[in-house]
CSV table of C-alpha atoms in Angstrom, one decimal:
chain,number,residue,atom,x,y,z
A,39,MET,CA,-25.6,-11.6,-7.4
A,40,SER,CA,-22.1,-10.7,-8.4
A,41,ILE,CA,-18.9,-10.3,-6.5
A,42,TYR,CA,-16.0,-7.9,-7.3
A,43,THR,CA,-12.2,-7.9,-7.0
A,44,PRO,CA,-10.4,-5.1,-5.1
A,45,ARG,CA,-9.9,-3.2,-8.4
A,46,GLY,CA,-13.5,-3.5,-9.5
A,47,LEU,CA,-13.5,-6.5,-11.8
A,48,LYS,CA,-17.0,-7.9,-11.9
A,49,ILE,CA,-17.4,-11.7,-11.4
A,50,ARG,CA,-20.9,-12.9,-12.1
A,51,LEU,CA,-21.1,-15.7,-9.6
A,52,PRO,CA,-23.4,-16.1,-6.6
A,53,VAL,CA,-21.7,-15.0,-3.3
A,54,ASP,CA,-22.4,-18.2,-1.5
A,55,TYR,CA,-20.9,-20.3,-4.4
A,56,ALA,CA,-17.8,-18.1,-4.8
A,57,PHE,CA,-17.1,-17.9,-1.1
A,58,SER,CA,-17.8,-21.6,-0.5
A,59,LEU,CA,-14.9,-22.2,-2.9
A,60,MET,CA,-12.6,-19.8,-1.2
A,61,ALA,CA,-13.6,-21.2,2.2
A,62,ARG,CA,-11.8,-24.4,1.2
A,63,LEU,CA,-8.6,-22.5,1.2
A,64,TYR,CA,-9.1,-20.3,4.3
A,65,PRO,CA,-7.3,-19.4,6.4
A,66,ASP,CA,-4.1,-20.4,4.5
A,67,VAL,CA,-5.3,-18.3,1.6
A,68,ASP,CA,-7.9,-15.6,2.2
A,69,ALA,CA,-10.5,-14.2,-0.1
A,70,TYR,CA,-8.4,-11.1,-0.9
A,71,LYS,CA,-5.5,-13.2,-2.2
A,72,VAL,CA,-7.8,-15.3,-4.4
A,73,LEU,CA,-9.4,-12.1,-5.8
A,74,LYS,CA,-6.0,-10.5,-6.4
A,75,THR,CA,-4.9,-13.7,-8.2
A,76,THR,CA,-8.0,-13.3,-10.3
A,77,GLU,CA,-6.9,-9.8,-11.3
A,78,GLY,CA,-3.4,-11.2,-12.1
A,79,LEU,CA,-4.9,-13.8,-14.5
A,80,ALA,CA,-7.0,-11.1,-16.1
A,81,SER,CA,-3.8,-9.0,-16.5
A,82,MET,CA,-1.9,-11.7,-18.3
A,83,PRO,CA,-2.4,-10.3,-21.8
A,84,ALA,CA,-1.4,-6.8,-20.6
A,85,LEU,CA,1.7,-8.1,-18.9
A,86,MET,CA,2.8,-10.0,-21.9
A,87,THR,CA,2.1,-7.0,-24.1
A,88,PHE,CA,4.3,-4.9,-21.7
A,89,ILE,CA,7.2,-7.4,-21.5
A,90,PHE,CA,7.4,-8.1,-25.2
A,91,GLY,CA,6.6,-4.6,-26.3
A,92,LEU,CA,9.5,-3.4,-24.1
A,93,LEU,CA,11.8,-6.0,-25.5
A,94,CYS,CA,10.9,-5.1,-29.1
A,95,PHE,CA,11.5,-1.4,-28.4
A,96,ILE,CA,14.8,-2.0,-26.7
A,97,MET,CA,16.0,-4.3,-29.5
A,98,GLN,CA,14.7,-1.8,-32.1
A,99,LEU,CA,13.0,-4.6,-34.1
A,100,SER,CA,11.3,-4.0,-37.4
A,101,LEU,CA,7.7,-2.9,-37.6
A,102,LEU,CA,6.6,-6.3,-38.7
A,103,LYS,CA,8.3,-8.1,-35.8
A,104,ILE,CA,6.9,-5.6,-33.3
A,105,GLY,CA,3.4,-6.2,-34.6
A,106,LEU,CA,3.7,-10.0,-34.6
A,107,ALA,CA,5.4,-10.3,-31.2
A,108,VAL,CA,2.9,-8.0,-29.4
A,109,PHE,CA,-0.1,-9.8,-31.0
A,110,ILE,CA,1.1,-13.3,-30.5
A,111,PHE,CA,2.3,-13.0,-26.9
A,112,SER,CA,-0.8,-10.9,-25.9
A,113,VAL,CA,-3.1,-13.7,-27.1
A,114,MET,CA,-0.8,-16.4,-25.6
A,115,GLY,CA,-1.1,-14.6,-22.3
A,116,TYR,CA,-4.9,-14.8,-22.5
A,117,ILE,CA,-4.9,-18.5,-23.5
A,118,ASP,CA,-2.4,-19.3,-20.7
A,119,ALA,CA,-4.7,-17.8,-18.1
A,120,LEU,CA,-7.9,-19.2,-19.7
A,121,PHE,CA,-6.7,-22.8,-19.6
A,122,LEU,CA,-4.4,-22.3,-16.5
A,123,LEU,CA,-1.4,-23.6,-18.5
A,124,ASN,CA,1.1,-22.0,-16.2
A,125,ILE,CA,3.7,-22.3,-18.8
A,126,VAL,CA,6.2,-20.1,-17.0
A,127,PRO,CA,6.3,-20.7,-13.2
A,128,GLY,CA,6.0,-17.5,-11.3
A,129,LEU,CA,4.4,-15.6,-14.1
A,130,TYR,CA,0.9,-15.5,-12.5
A,131,ARG,CA,2.5,-13.9,-9.4
A,132,LEU,CA,4.2,-11.3,-11.6
A,133,ALA,CA,0.9,-10.6,-13.4
A,134,THR,CA,-0.7,-10.1,-10.0
A,135,PHE,CA,2.0,-7.6,-9.1
A,136,TYR,CA,1.5,-6.0,-12.5
A,137,SER,CA,-2.2,-5.6,-11.7
A,138,TYR,CA,-1.3,-3.3,-8.8
A,139,ILE,CA,0.6,-0.8,-10.9
A,140,SER,CA,-1.2,-0.9,-14.3
A,141,GLY,CA,-4.3,1.1,-13.6
A,142,PHE,CA,-5.5,3.9,-15.8
A,143,GLY,CA,-3.2,2.9,-18.7
A,144,ILE,CA,-0.1,4.3,-17.0
A,145,MET,CA,2.1,1.4,-18.0
A,146,LEU,CA,0.9,1.7,-21.6
A,147,VAL,CA,1.7,5.4,-21.7
A,148,ILE,CA,5.1,4.8,-20.3
A,149,LEU,CA,5.8,2.0,-22.8
A,150,SER,CA,4.5,4.2,-25.7
A,151,ILE,CA,7.0,6.9,-24.7
A,152,ILE,CA,9.8,4.4,-24.6
A,153,GLY,CA,8.7,3.1,-28.0
A,154,PHE,CA,8.6,6.6,-29.5
A,155,LEU,CA,12.2,7.3,-28.3
A,156,ARG,CA,13.5,3.9,-29.6
A,157,VAL,CA,11.6,3.2,-32.8
A,158,GLY,CA,9.7,6.3,-33.6
A,159,PHE,CA,6.0,7.3,-34.0
A,160,LEU,CA,5.3,4.6,-36.6
A,161,GLY,CA,6.6,1.9,-34.4
A,162,VAL,CA,4.3,3.0,-31.6
A,163,LEU,CA,1.3,3.0,-34.0
A,164,VAL,CA,2.1,-0.6,-35.0
A,165,PHE,CA,2.4,-1.5,-31.3
A,166,LEU,CA,-0.9,0.1,-30.4
A,167,GLY,CA,-2.6,-1.4,-33.5
A,168,SER,CA,-1.4,-4.9,-32.6
A,169,ILE,CA,-2.9,-4.4,-29.1
A,170,ILE,CA,-6.3,-3.6,-30.6
A,171,VAL,CA,-6.2,-6.5,-33.0
A,172,SER,CA,-5.2,-8.9,-30.2
A,173,ARG,CA,-8.0,-7.6,-28.0
A,174,ILE,CA,-10.5,-8.4,-30.8
A,175,VAL,CA,-9.1,-11.9,-31.2
A,176,ILE,CA,-9.3,-12.4,-27.4
A,177,GLU,CA,-12.9,-11.3,-27.4
A,178,ILE,CA,-13.7,-13.8,-30.1
A,179,ILE,CA,-11.9,-16.6,-28.3
A,180,ASP,CA,-13.7,-15.6,-25.1
A,181,SER,CA,-17.1,-15.7,-26.8
A,182,ILE,CA,-16.4,-19.1,-28.4
A,183,HIS,CA,-15.3,-20.5,-25.1
A,184,SER,CA,-18.2,-19.0,-23.2
A,185,ASN,CA,-20.7,-20.4,-25.7
A,186,LYS,CA,-19.1,-23.8,-25.4
A,187,VAL,CA,-19.4,-23.8,-21.6
A,188,HIS,CA,-23.0,-22.6,-21.7
A,189,LYS,CA,-23.9,-25.3,-24.2
A,190,ASN,CA,-22.3,-28.0,-22.0
A,191,THR,CA,-23.4,-26.8,-18.6
A,192,GLY,CA,-26.2,-24.2,-19.1
A,193,ILE,CA,-24.1,-21.7,-17.1
A,194,VAL,CA,-23.1,-18.3,-18.6
A,195,VAL,CA,-19.3,-17.9,-17.9
A,196,THR,CA,-17.2,-15.1,-19.4
A,197,GLY,CA,-13.5,-14.5,-19.0
A,198,SER,CA,-13.9,-12.8,-15.6
A,199,GLU,CA,-15.6,-15.8,-14.1
A,200,MET,CA,-13.1,-18.2,-15.6
A,201,ASN,CA,-10.2,-16.2,-14.2
A,202,PHE,CA,-11.8,-16.4,-10.7
A,203,LEU,CA,-12.4,-20.2,-11.0
A,204,ASN,CA,-8.8,-20.6,-12.3
A,205,ALA,CA,-7.5,-18.5,-9.5
A,206,TYR,CA,-9.2,-20.8,-7.0
A,207,ARG,CA,-7.8,-23.9,-8.8
A,208,PHE,CA,-4.3,-22.3,-8.8
A,209,GLU,CA,-4.3,-21.6,-5.1
A,210,ALA,CA,-6.0,-24.9,-4.3
A,211,LYS,CA,-3.4,-26.9,-6.3
A,212,LYS,CA,-0.6,-25.2,-4.3
A,213,LEU,CA,-2.3,-26.2,-1.0
A,214,LYS,CA,-3.0,-29.7,-2.3
A,215,ARG,CA,-6.8,-29.1,-1.9
A,216,THR,CA,-9.5,-30.2,-4.3
A,217,THR,CA,-9.5,-28.3,-7.5
A,218,SER,CA,-13.1,-29.2,-8.3
A,219,ILE,CA,-15.4,-26.2,-8.7
A,220,ASP,CA,-18.5,-28.2,-7.8
A,221,VAL,CA,-20.0,-26.9,-4.6
A,222,SER,CA,-22.3,-29.0,-2.5
A,223,GLU,CA,-25.4,-27.6,-0.8
A,224,ASP,CA,-23.8,-28.5,2.6
A,225,GLU,CA,-20.9,-26.2,1.8
A,226,LYS,CA,-23.4,-23.4,0.9
A,227,MET,CA,-25.3,-24.0,4.1
A,228,SER,CA,-22.1,-24.0,6.2
A,229,ASP,CA,-21.1,-20.9,8.2
A,230,LYS,CA,-17.5,-21.2,7.0
A,231,TRP,CA,-18.0,-19.2,3.8
A,232,ILE,CA,-19.7,-16.4,5.8
A,233,LEU,CA,-16.6,-16.2,8.0
A,234,VAL,CA,-14.4,-15.8,4.9
A,235,LEU,CA,-16.8,-13.0,3.6
A,236,GLU,CA,-16.6,-11.3,7.0
A,237,ASP,CA,-12.8,-11.5,7.0
A,238,LEU,CA,-12.8,-9.8,3.6
A,239,GLN,CA,-15.3,-7.2,4.8
A,240,LYS,CA,-13.0,-6.3,7.7
A,241,LYS,CA,-10.0,-5.9,5.4
A,242,TRP,CA,-11.7,-4.4,2.3
A,243,PRO,CA,-15.2,-3.1,3.3
A,244,GLU,CA,-15.4,-1.1,0.1
A,245,VAL,CA,-15.0,-4.2,-2.0
A,246,VAL,CA,-17.8,-6.0,-0.2
A,247,ARG,CA,-20.1,-3.0,-0.6
A,248,ARG,CA,-19.9,-3.5,-4.3
A,249,PHE,CA,-21.6,-6.9,-4.1
A,250,THR,CA,-25.0,-6.3,-5.7
A,251,ARG,CA,-28.0,-8.2,-6.9
A,252,ASP,CA,-28.3,-8.1,-10.7
């Protein structure tokens, strides 16, 4: 069984487990907010790419500096979200907002147009090339981390699942609730997580309809 975020990010975790975690936060933080925070963490590399790509274009930096800045900060954004470093307070909320407006590559197209006007076609090519390279590196880091988690716990966890678990930890820490991701059988048997699921179904029925058995 998998759950999905409002924008369709697949999280391969059992419904009762995921919603038992979110039930610890409810009603102060509902399932929708946790799932949107998950999307925000997933958007961290894209947000960092946009911010520093824009700065590079505005400042008309050299091709080498554009390539290095976009690559480094994109990967740093992923690492920050993966290990919940929260280096810059408020950045996760900004990333969540960015996730609302960044669908279908719109922001990338806008940024590429700005880049073309400021640094030319070659500058845009370097920018896009750096994004591709950073995505490859991110996939490698994700694979290494997933294999390590699987070796230690026997659980298959990819970047999407880690973003969800970190979104829970992030919201729990703010509420001074437990950040442990261990869920007891009593929690799974409780009706509380079902109430959280029903609340999400009322607000976002199309999201709950995506929950499927794999």
